[in-house]
Coordinates of C-alpha atoms in Angstrom, one line a residue:
Chain A
M1 CA 118.5 107.1 116.5
S2 CA 118.1 110.3 118.4
Q3 CA 114.9 112.1 119.2
A4 CA 116.1 115.3 117.4
G5 CA 116.9 115.6 113.7
V6 CA 114.1 116.1 111.2
L7 CA 111.3 115.6 113.8
R8 CA 109.8 118.9 115.0
A9 CA 107.2 119.4 117.6
P10 CA 103.7 119.2 116.1
S11 CA 101.7 122.4 115.7
D12 CA 99.0 123.2 118.2
N13 CA 96.5 124.6 115.8
R14 CA 93.8 121.9 116.1
L15 CA 91.8 123.1 113.2
A16 CA 94.8 123.1 110.9
L17 CA 95.7 119.6 112.1
W18 CA 92.2 118.3 111.6
Y19 CA 92.2 119.7 108.1
S20 CA 95.6 118.3 107.2
D21 CA 94.8 114.8 108.7
G22 CA 91.6 114.6 106.8
W23 CA 93.4 115.6 103.6
T24 CA 96.2 113.0 104.2
V25 CA 93.6 110.2 104.5
T26 CA 91.6 111.5 101.5
K27 CA 94.8 111.4 99.4
R28 CA 95.4 107.8 100.5
N29 CA 91.9 106.8 99.4
L30 CA 92.2 108.6 96.1
I31 CA 95.5 106.8 95.3
K32 CA 93.6 103.5 95.9
I33 CA 91.0 104.5 93.4
K34 CA 93.6 105.3 90.8
R35 CA 95.4 102.0 91.4
S36 CA 92.6 99.5 91.6
P37 CA 90.9 98.9 88.2
D38 CA 87.7 97.4 89.7
M39 CA 87.0 100.7 91.3
L40 CA 87.4 102.6 88.1
V41 CA 85.0 100.1 86.4
F42 CA 82.6 100.8 89.2
A43 CA 82.9 104.6 88.9
V44 CA 83.3 104.9 85.1
I45 CA 82.0 101.9 83.1
Q46 CA 79.0 101.1 85.2
P47 CA 77.4 104.6 84.9
I48 CA 77.9 104.5 81.1
M49 CA 76.4 101.0 80.9
F50 CA 73.4 101.9 83.0
V51 CA 72.6 105.0 81.0
L52 CA 73.0 103.2 77.6
L53 CA 71.1 100.1 78.7
F54 CA 68.1 101.8 80.3
S55 CA 67.8 104.5 77.7
Q56 CA 68.0 102.1 74.7
V57 CA 66.1 99.1 76.2
Y58 CA 63.2 100.8 77.9
A59 CA 62.7 103.9 75.9
G60 CA 60.3 102.3 73.4
A61 CA 58.3 100.4 76.0
I62 CA 57.7 103.0 78.7
Q63 CA 55.5 106.0 78.0
V64 CA 55.9 109.1 80.1
Q65 CA 53.3 111.8 79.9
G66 CA 54.5 115.0 78.4
T67 CA 58.2 114.1 77.9
D68 CA 60.3 111.3 76.4
Y69 CA 61.8 108.4 78.4
V70 CA 65.4 109.6 78.2
Q71 CA 64.5 112.9 79.9
F72 CA 62.6 111.1 82.5
L73 CA 65.2 108.4 83.1
M74 CA 68.3 110.4 83.8
A75 CA 67.4 111.8 87.2
G76 CA 66.5 108.2 88.2
I77 CA 69.9 106.9 87.1
F78 CA 71.7 109.8 88.9
A79 CA 69.8 109.0 92.1
Q80 CA 70.4 105.3 91.9
T81 CA 74.1 105.8 91.2
V82 CA 74.7 108.1 94.1
V83 CA 72.8 105.8 96.5
F84 CA 74.9 102.8 95.4
G85 CA 78.1 104.9 95.3
S86 CA 77.7 105.7 99.0
T87 CA 77.7 102.0 99.9
F88 CA 81.3 102.1 99.0
S89 CA 82.1 104.0 102.2
G90 CA 80.7 101.1 104.2
G91 CA 82.6 98.4 102.3
A92 CA 85.9 100.4 102.5
M93 CA 85.6 100.9 106.3
A94 CA 84.9 97.2 106.8
Q95 CA 87.9 96.4 104.6
D96 CA 90.2 98.8 106.5
L97 CA 89.1 97.2 109.8
K98 CA 89.8 93.8 108.4
T99 CA 93.3 94.5 107.1
G100 CA 94.3 96.2 110.4
I101 CA 95.2 99.6 109.1
I102 CA 92.5 101.1 111.3
D103 CA 94.6 99.9 114.3
R104 CA 97.6 101.8 112.8
F105 CA 95.5 105.0 112.4
R106 CA 94.0 104.7 115.9
S107 CA 97.5 104.3 117.5
L108 CA 98.7 107.6 115.8
P109 CA 98.2 111.0 117.5
M110 CA 95.9 112.1 114.5
S111 CA 92.5 113.7 114.6
S112 CA 89.9 111.1 115.6
S113 CA 87.6 112.0 112.8
A114 CA 90.2 112.2 110.0
V115 CA 89.7 108.6 108.8
L116 CA 86.0 109.2 108.4
I117 CA 86.4 112.6 106.8
G118 CA 88.9 111.1 104.4
R119 CA 86.6 108.2 103.6
T120 CA 83.5 110.3 102.9
N121 CA 85.6 112.9 101.0
S122 CA 87.1 110.5 98.6
D123 CA 83.8 108.8 98.0
L124 CA 82.4 112.2 97.2
V125 CA 85.1 112.6 94.6
L126 CA 84.3 109.1 93.2
N127 CA 80.6 110.0 93.0
T128 CA 81.4 113.3 91.3
I129 CA 83.4 111.5 88.7
S130 CA 80.5 109.1 88.1
M131 CA 78.1 112.0 87.8
I132 CA 80.1 113.8 85.2
I133 CA 80.5 110.7 83.1
M134 CA 76.7 109.9 83.4
M135 CA 75.9 113.4 82.3
G136 CA 78.2 113.2 79.3
T137 CA 76.7 109.8 78.3
G138 CA 73.1 111.1 78.9
F139 CA 73.9 114.1 76.6
V140 CA 75.0 111.7 73.9
V141 CA 71.7 109.7 74.0
G142 CA 69.6 112.9 73.9
W143 CA 69.2 114.1 77.5
R144 CA 68.9 117.9 77.8
V145 CA 68.7 120.2 80.8
N146 CA 65.6 122.5 80.5
S147 CA 66.2 124.7 83.5
S148 CA 68.3 127.7 84.5
P149 CA 72.0 127.3 85.3
P150 CA 71.5 127.9 89.0
E151 CA 68.7 125.3 89.1
F152 CA 71.0 122.8 87.3
I153 CA 73.9 123.5 89.7
G154 CA 71.4 123.1 92.6
G155 CA 70.3 119.8 91.3
V156 CA 73.9 118.5 91.0
A157 CA 74.7 119.8 94.4
L158 CA 71.6 118.2 95.9
L159 CA 72.5 114.8 94.5
L160 CA 76.1 115.0 95.7
L161 CA 75.2 116.3 99.1
F162 CA 72.8 113.4 99.5
S163 CA 75.5 110.9 98.5
Y164 CA 77.9 112.5 101.0
A165 CA 75.4 112.3 103.9
F166 CA 74.4 108.8 103.0
S167 CA 78.1 107.8 103.0
W168 CA 78.2 108.5 106.8
V169 CA 75.2 106.2 107.3
M170 CA 77.0 103.5 105.3
A171 CA 80.4 104.1 107.1
L172 CA 78.7 103.4 110.4
L173 CA 77.3 100.2 109.0
G174 CA 80.7 99.3 107.7
M175 CA 82.2 99.7 111.2
T176 CA 79.5 97.5 112.7
V177 CA 79.5 94.5 110.5
N178 CA 82.1 91.6 110.6
S179 CA 83.2 91.6 107.0
P180 CA 83.1 93.8 103.8
E181 CA 81.0 91.1 102.1
V182 CA 78.1 91.7 104.6
I183 CA 77.9 95.3 103.4
N184 CA 77.7 94.3 99.7
N185 CA 75.0 91.7 100.4
A186 CA 73.0 94.0 102.7
S187 CA 73.1 96.9 100.4
F188 CA 72.1 94.7 97.5
I189 CA 69.1 93.3 99.4
I190 CA 68.0 96.7 100.8
L191 CA 69.0 99.2 98.2
F192 CA 67.9 97.4 95.1
P193 CA 64.2 97.3 96.1
L194 CA 64.5 100.8 97.5
T195 CA 65.8 102.3 94.2
F196 CA 63.5 100.2 92.0
V197 CA 60.2 100.5 93.9
S198 CA 60.3 104.3 93.3
N199 CA 59.7 106.7 90.5
A200 CA 63.3 106.3 89.3
F201 CA 62.7 104.2 86.2
V202 CA 59.0 104.1 85.7
P203 CA 56.2 106.7 86.6
S204 CA 55.0 105.6 90.1
E205 CA 51.3 105.8 89.1
T206 CA 51.9 102.7 86.9
L207 CA 52.7 100.5 89.9
P208 CA 50.2 98.2 91.7
T209 CA 48.6 100.1 94.7
P210 CA 50.8 98.8 97.6
L211 CA 54.0 99.4 95.6
R212 CA 52.6 102.8 94.4
I213 CA 52.1 103.9 98.0
F214 CA 55.5 102.7 99.0
A215 CA 57.1 104.4 96.0
E216 CA 55.3 107.7 96.7
W217 CA 56.7 107.8 100.3
N218 CA 60.1 106.4 99.3
P219 CA 62.9 108.9 100.0
V220 CA 64.6 107.9 96.8
S221 CA 61.5 109.1 94.9
S222 CA 61.8 112.5 96.5
L223 CA 65.5 112.6 95.5
V224 CA 64.5 111.7 91.9
Q225 CA 61.6 114.1 91.8
A226 CA 63.8 116.9 93.2
A227 CA 66.5 116.3 90.5
R228 CA 63.9 116.1 87.8
E229 CA 62.4 119.4 88.8
L230 CA 65.8 121.1 89.1
F231 CA 66.9 119.8 85.7
G232 CA 63.6 120.7 84.1
N233 CA 62.8 117.0 83.1
V234 CA 59.3 116.7 84.6
G235 CA 56.5 115.6 82.2
T236 CA 52.9 116.7 82.5
A237 CA 51.7 113.9 84.7
P238 CA 50.4 115.2 88.1
V239 CA 52.8 114.8 91.0
P240 CA 51.4 112.4 93.6
D241 CA 49.5 114.2 96.4
V242 CA 52.0 113.3 99.1
W243 CA 53.9 116.0 101.0
T244 CA 57.3 114.6 100.3
M245 CA 56.6 114.5 96.6
Q246 CA 55.0 117.9 96.6
N247 CA 58.1 119.4 98.3
P248 CA 60.9 117.1 97.1
V249 CA 63.8 119.6 97.4
L250 CA 62.9 120.5 100.9
T251 CA 62.4 116.9 101.8
V252 CA 65.8 115.9 100.5
L253 CA 67.5 118.9 102.3
I254 CA 65.9 117.8 105.6
G255 CA 67.0 114.2 105.0
I256 CA 70.6 115.4 104.4
V257 CA 70.7 117.4 107.5
V258 CA 69.1 114.6 109.6
M259 CA 71.6 112.1 108.3
L260 CA 74.6 114.3 109.0
V261 CA 73.4 115.4 112.5
V262 CA 72.7 111.8 113.6
F263 CA 75.4 109.8 111.9
V264 CA 78.5 112.0 112.0
P265 CA 78.6 111.9 115.8
L266 CA 77.6 108.2 115.9
C267 CA 80.4 107.4 113.4
I268 CA 83.0 109.4 115.4
R269 CA 82.0 107.7 118.6
K270 CA 82.0 104.3 117.0
F271 CA 85.5 104.9 115.5
A272 CA 87.0 105.6 118.9
S273 CA 86.3 102.1 120.0
I274 CA 86.8 99.9 117.0
S275 CA 89.8 97.6 116.5
S276 CA 90.5 94.8 114.1
R277 CA 89.8 91.2 115.4
Chain B
M1 CA 84.8 85.8 130.9
H2 CA 87.6 88.2 131.2
A3 CA 90.4 88.4 128.6
L4 CA 92.8 89.6 131.3
S5 CA 92.5 89.4 135.1
G6 CA 94.9 90.4 137.7
L7 CA 97.6 91.0 135.2
D8 CA 100.5 93.0 136.6
L9 CA 103.4 94.0 134.5
E10 CA 106.3 96.4 134.9
V11 CA 108.9 97.1 132.2
P12 CA 112.0 99.1 133.1
R13 CA 113.1 101.8 130.6
G14 CA 115.4 100.5 127.9
T15 CA 114.7 96.8 128.4
V16 CA 112.8 94.2 126.4
K17 CA 109.9 92.4 128.0
A18 CA 108.4 89.4 126.3
L19 CA 104.8 88.2 126.9
L20 CA 104.9 84.6 126.1
G21 CA 101.8 82.5 125.7
P22 CA 99.6 80.6 123.4
N23 CA 96.8 82.1 121.2
G24 CA 94.0 83.4 123.3
A25 CA 96.1 83.9 126.4
G26 CA 95.4 87.6 126.3
K27 CA 98.7 88.9 124.9
T28 CA 97.1 90.9 122.1
T29 CA 94.6 92.3 124.5
V30 CA 97.4 93.6 126.7
V31 CA 99.0 95.3 123.7
K32 CA 95.7 96.8 122.6
V33 CA 95.0 98.3 126.0
L34 CA 98.5 99.8 126.3
T35 CA 98.4 101.2 122.8
T36 CA 95.0 102.9 123.5
L37 CA 93.0 100.7 121.1
I38 CA 90.7 99.3 123.7
R39 CA 89.7 100.5 127.1
P40 CA 89.7 98.0 129.9
D41 CA 86.7 97.7 132.3
A42 CA 89.0 98.2 135.2
G43 CA 92.7 98.7 136.0
S44 CA 95.4 101.3 135.2
A45 CA 98.3 101.6 132.9
V46 CA 101.2 104.1 132.8
I47 CA 103.7 104.6 130.0
D48 CA 106.6 106.9 130.6
G49 CA 104.7 108.7 133.4
I50 CA 101.6 109.2 131.2
D51 CA 98.3 107.6 132.3
V52 CA 97.1 105.6 129.3
L53 CA 93.4 105.7 130.0
A54 CA 93.3 109.4 130.9
H55 CA 95.6 110.8 128.2
P56 CA 95.5 108.4 125.2
K57 CA 96.6 111.0 122.7
S58 CA 99.7 111.9 124.6
V59 CA 100.6 108.2 124.8
R60 CA 100.2 107.9 121.0
R61 CA 103.0 110.4 120.6
I62 CA 105.6 108.3 122.4
I63 CA 104.7 104.8 121.3
G64 CA 105.1 102.8 118.1
V65 CA 103.0 99.7 117.3
S66 CA 103.6 96.9 114.9
G67 CA 101.0 94.2 114.9
Q68 CA 100.5 90.7 113.9
Y69 CA 98.6 91.7 110.8
A70 CA 100.8 94.1 108.9
A71 CA 98.9 97.3 109.1
V72 CA 99.9 98.7 105.8
D73 CA 97.9 100.0 102.8
E74 CA 98.2 97.5 100.0
N75 CA 97.6 100.1 97.3
L76 CA 100.3 102.5 98.5
T77 CA 104.0 102.0 97.9
G78 CA 106.2 101.4 100.9
F79 CA 107.4 105.0 100.7
E80 CA 103.8 106.4 100.5
N81 CA 102.8 104.3 103.5
L82 CA 105.6 105.7 105.6
E83 CA 105.1 109.2 104.3
M84 CA 101.4 109.0 105.3
V85 CA 102.3 107.9 108.8
G86 CA 104.8 110.7 109.1
R87 CA 102.1 113.3 108.0
L88 CA 99.7 111.8 110.5
Y89 CA 102.3 112.4 113.2
H90 CA 102.2 116.0 112.0
L91 CA 105.8 116.1 110.8
G92 CA 104.8 118.1 107.8
G93 CA 105.3 117.0 104.2
K94 CA 109.0 117.6 103.8
A95 CA 110.1 116.0 107.1
A96 CA 107.7 113.1 106.5
R97 CA 109.3 112.4 103.1
L98 CA 112.8 112.6 104.5
R99 CA 111.9 110.3 107.4
A100 CA 110.2 107.8 105.0
Q101 CA 113.3 107.7 102.9
E102 CA 115.6 107.2 105.9
L103 CA 113.5 104.2 107.0
I104 CA 113.4 102.7 103.5
D105 CA 117.2 102.8 103.5
L106 CA 117.5 101.5 107.1
F107 CA 115.2 98.6 106.3
E108 CA 116.9 97.9 103.0
L109 CA 113.7 98.3 101.1
T110 CA 115.1 100.6 98.5
A111 CA 114.3 98.3 95.6
A112 CA 110.7 97.9 96.7
G113 CA 110.0 101.3 98.2
N114 CA 108.4 102.6 95.0
R115 CA 106.0 99.7 94.3
P116 CA 102.6 99.1 95.8
V117 CA 102.8 96.9 98.9
K118 CA 100.4 94.5 97.2
G119 CA 103.3 92.8 95.5
F120 CA 105.5 92.5 98.6
S121 CA 106.4 89.3 100.4
G122 CA 105.2 88.7 104.0
G123 CA 108.6 89.6 105.4
M124 CA 108.7 92.8 103.4
R125 CA 105.3 93.8 104.6
R126 CA 106.3 93.3 108.2
R127 CA 109.4 95.4 107.7
I128 CA 107.3 98.2 106.2
D129 CA 104.9 97.8 109.1
L130 CA 107.7 97.9 111.7
A131 CA 109.2 100.9 109.9
G132 CA 105.8 102.6 110.2
A133 CA 106.0 102.0 114.0
L134 CA 109.4 103.8 114.0
V135 CA 108.5 106.9 112.0
F136 CA 108.3 109.2 115.1
K137 CA 111.2 107.4 116.9
P138 CA 109.0 106.0 119.7
K139 CA 110.3 105.7 123.3
V140 CA 108.3 102.5 123.7
L141 CA 107.7 100.0 120.9
F142 CA 105.0 97.4 121.0
L143 CA 105.5 94.3 118.8
D144 CA 102.6 92.0 118.7
E145 CA 103.8 88.7 117.4
P146 CA 106.2 90.4 115.0
T147 CA 107.4 87.2 113.2
T148 CA 104.3 85.0 113.2
G149 CA 103.9 83.5 109.8
L150 CA 107.3 84.5 108.5
D151 CA 109.9 82.1 107.1
P152 CA 113.0 81.5 109.1
R153 CA 115.2 83.8 107.1
S154 CA 112.8 86.8 107.4
R155 CA 112.4 86.0 111.1
L156 CA 116.2 86.2 111.6
A157 CA 116.4 89.4 109.6
L158 CA 113.6 91.0 111.7
W159 CA 115.2 89.9 114.9
A160 CA 118.4 91.6 113.8
V161 CA 116.5 94.9 113.2
I162 CA 114.8 94.6 116.6
K163 CA 118.1 93.9 118.4
Q164 CA 119.6 97.0 116.8
L165 CA 116.6 99.2 118.0
V166 CA 117.1 97.8 121.6
R167 CA 120.8 98.6 121.5
D168 CA 119.8 102.2 120.6
G169 CA 117.7 102.5 123.8
T170 CA 114.1 101.7 122.8
T171 CA 112.0 100.1 125.4
V172 CA 110.1 97.1 123.9
L173 CA 107.1 95.1 124.8
L174 CA 107.0 92.0 122.7
T175 CA 104.4 89.3 122.5
T176 CA 105.2 85.9 121.0
Q177 CA 104.2 82.3 121.0
Y178 CA 107.7 81.3 119.9
L179 CA 109.8 80.4 122.9
E180 CA 112.9 80.9 120.9
E181 CA 111.9 84.4 120.1
A182 CA 111.5 85.4 123.7
D183 CA 114.8 83.7 124.5
Q184 CA 116.6 85.6 121.7
L185 CA 115.2 89.1 122.3
A186 CA 113.9 89.6 125.8
D187 CA 115.7 90.6 129.0
D188 CA 112.7 89.5 130.9
I189 CA 109.8 87.1 130.2
S190 CA 106.3 87.0 131.5
V191 CA 104.5 83.7 130.8
I192 CA 100.8 84.4 130.3
D193 CA 98.0 81.9 130.3
D194 CA 94.3 82.7 130.5
G195 CA 94.8 86.4 131.0
R196 CA 97.2 86.1 133.9
V197 CA 100.9 86.0 134.5
I198 CA 101.8 82.5 135.6
A199 CA 105.6 82.9 135.7
E200 CA 108.1 85.7 135.4
G201 CA 111.8 86.1 135.1
T202 CA 114.8 85.9 132.8
S203 CA 115.0 83.0 130.4
D204 CA 117.6 81.3 132.7
Q205 CA 115.6 81.9 135.8
L206 CA 112.5 80.3 134.2
K207 CA 114.6 77.3 133.1
A208 CA 116.1 76.9 136.5
Q209 CA 112.6 76.9 138.0
I210 CA 111.9 73.5 136.4
G211 CA 115.2 71.7 137.1
G212 CA 118.4 71.0 135.3
H213 CA 119.2 68.9 132.3
R214 CA 117.0 66.4 130.5
I215 CA 118.1 63.0 129.4
V216 CA 116.6 61.8 126.2
V217 CA 116.9 58.3 124.6
A218 CA 115.6 57.0 121.4
L219 CA 114.7 53.3 121.3
V220 CA 115.4 50.8 118.5
D221 CA 112.7 48.4 119.7
L222 CA 109.3 49.8 120.7
A223 CA 108.8 46.8 123.0
D224 CA 111.5 48.2 125.3
G225 CA 109.4 51.2 126.1
E226 CA 108.3 50.1 129.6
S227 CA 111.7 48.9 130.8
A228 CA 113.4 52.1 129.5
R229 CA 110.9 54.1 131.4
E230 CA 111.6 52.2 134.5
V231 CA 115.4 52.8 134.1
L232 CA 115.1 56.5 133.5
G233 CA 112.6 56.8 136.3
R234 CA 115.2 55.4 138.7
H235 CA 117.7 58.3 137.9
G236 CA 115.3 61.2 137.2
E237 CA 113.2 63.6 139.2
G238 CA 109.5 63.0 138.5
D239 CA 108.0 60.6 135.9
P240 CA 109.7 60.1 132.6
T241 CA 107.7 61.1 129.6
V242 CA 107.3 59.0 126.4
S243 CA 106.7 60.6 123.0
D244 CA 103.5 60.0 121.1
D245 CA 105.2 57.5 118.8
G246 CA 106.7 55.7 121.8
R247 CA 110.2 56.0 120.4
T248 CA 111.7 58.6 122.7
V249 CA 111.8 58.6 126.5
E250 CA 112.8 61.6 128.4
V251 CA 113.3 62.6 132.1
A252 CA 114.6 65.6 134.1
V253 CA 117.7 65.0 136.2
T254 CA 119.7 67.0 138.7
D255 CA 123.3 65.9 138.0
G256 CA 123.2 65.7 134.2
P257 CA 126.5 64.1 133.1
R258 CA 126.6 61.5 135.9
A259 CA 123.0 60.6 135.5
L260 CA 123.5 60.1 131.8
Q261 CA 126.4 57.7 132.4
N262 CA 124.3 55.7 134.9
V263 CA 121.3 55.6 132.6
L264 CA 123.4 54.4 129.7
A265 CA 125.1 51.7 131.8
N266 CA 121.7 50.5 133.2
L267 CA 120.1 50.5 129.8
G268 CA 123.1 48.4 128.5
E269 CA 122.7 45.9 131.3
A270 CA 119.0 45.6 130.5
G271 CA 119.9 44.8 126.9
I272 CA 117.9 47.8 125.5
R273 CA 119.3 49.0 122.2
L274 CA 119.3 52.7 121.4
H275 CA 119.3 54.8 118.2
D276 CA 120.3 57.9 120.0
A277 CA 120.9 59.1 123.5
G278 CA 121.8 62.5 124.9
M279 CA 121.4 65.3 127.3
R280 CA 119.8 68.7 126.7
R281 CA 119.2 71.9 128.6
P282 CA 115.5 72.7 129.2
T283 CA 113.7 74.9 126.7
L284 CA 111.0 77.4 127.3
D285 CA 108.6 74.7 125.9
D286 CA 109.5 72.6 129.0
V287 CA 108.8 75.7 131.2
F288 CA 105.4 76.1 129.6
L289 CA 104.5 72.4 129.9
T290 CA 105.5 72.3 133.5
L291 CA 103.7 75.5 134.5
T292 CA 100.4 75.0 132.7
G293 CA 100.2 71.4 132.1
H294 CA 99.7 72.0 128.4
K295 CA 102.0 72.7 125.5
A296 CA 102.7 76.2 124.3
G297 CA 101.4 76.8 120.8
P298 CA 98.3 77.6 118.8
Q299 CA 95.1 76.5 120.6
T300 CA 91.5 77.1 119.8
R301 CA 89.6 79.0 122.5
G302 CA 86.6 81.2 122.7
E303 CA 87.2 84.8 122.0
P304 CA 87.2 86.7 125.2
D305 CA 84.4 89.3 125.1
E306 CA 85.5 91.6 127.9
A307 CA 88.8 93.0 129.1
N308 CA 89.5 93.4 132.7
L309 CA 92.9 94.8 133.3
E310 CA 93.8 95.0 137.0
K311 CA 97.0 96.8 136.8
V312 CA 99.6 97.4 134.1
R313 CA 102.5 99.6 134.7

């Protein structure tokens, strides 16, 4: 084999290379979603199930002041789904490390952040699909948006941005643990209480005092509150007198920026030193 | 504890060097340092004139790596795996596809090229992985235990591919715990144990280092073990060794054929009956046993937590 032939010298435009590397890895991850049925179940069936179960089972039992439970519920389910959807980045990084394909990537002259960009991009796509399906299902069970189109778009963007930023946090975790199973277990133990002890499924004022205080300061509550406000689904109950709940959109935006500023560089640095086994 | 210490290697262009050693000897660590995957605490390494620690990205353009655990994406087809690697070498879409097809044909994976790797056999995965290492026609190819876990037929097939690459001028650094593999593929062998080179040379040189032929006899009656040992000891260099089951006795000798005649005559006089008797040339197993005092082969050891590479060139 000769060095000539079809192989040409790589371009020197770093930005173009960074973009094309990121896209190549994103495409690889999207093919995986298409070909593994369990991931489609995760992205498609689970959101439908959650919306149907919660709206039909709890709607009669939980009273929300000034609105009906389905209106109240949807923002909570959106938030819960994007939080759990982000954990996928962690599991997938751990899995790639285990199978050794990270070693392949790291021995190629590709952009050092491309694998992480590709990972978080494809999970954003997955979360977007879940979101569209949930909205459709919500619409069927009676959910309505009572705000202006810009507010609605802002709400969707905020949820997806949050999931994107949180993906970086989970990706770092995925590169730190020993096996993909650790991520699943850890996220189960930490994220279930975090999403349930919040205002996602019940009004936080109904909780016992210690849990109520936790729920009011819980960042998930801010995300839910922000989405509720932007979709026009808030009832008439007073918003807890806590800064993060009084300014939920700003709180979430700050949270997104902080997560990105801290975890993107940490992830890139970590990636430069990881290797399977 | 250091994974590597005082390890010094030099591989001339266009040759094949084998690093031979048991699990945990530090072979994979050497490959990971040279392929830019881990940074050593100390030491230096130069590949084709490029300093590995100072310019890892430039090194990545001229090397290919195929590891012990086939680094392929299960969900992509063989073709898609190779195309992706080509794109990440920045060949561009069209050239990446052309090159992927070339390699699929070269490795005779045509039938399987368009199915997800998930359904491939171990041998086919390894071939895809090796093809991935060759996408950019590397000057230096690193093969970390390329045939571990493969059945004999797949191993022979992979050897044939590697031999062809070497004929075409690729420089290869190969790690293996199979003595036969080093014997088959390498111009030069470095025996590694506990992160250091304990012997170096061609296969023949290493064998010469530990003496000439070996005489091996298999006993009919286990009770003859002691007297057989005594007879073989009289003609050999060093102590004869007895196999675990006590049936075979073996000794290294200088003048093989004559020693065998004498041994057989003496055993006959002593009335010791034999199932089998013969002479063999030493294998690299013998080399390893002589040099380290333990057999080559999988061993359980603590994972080294630190790499200290003195000098790799």
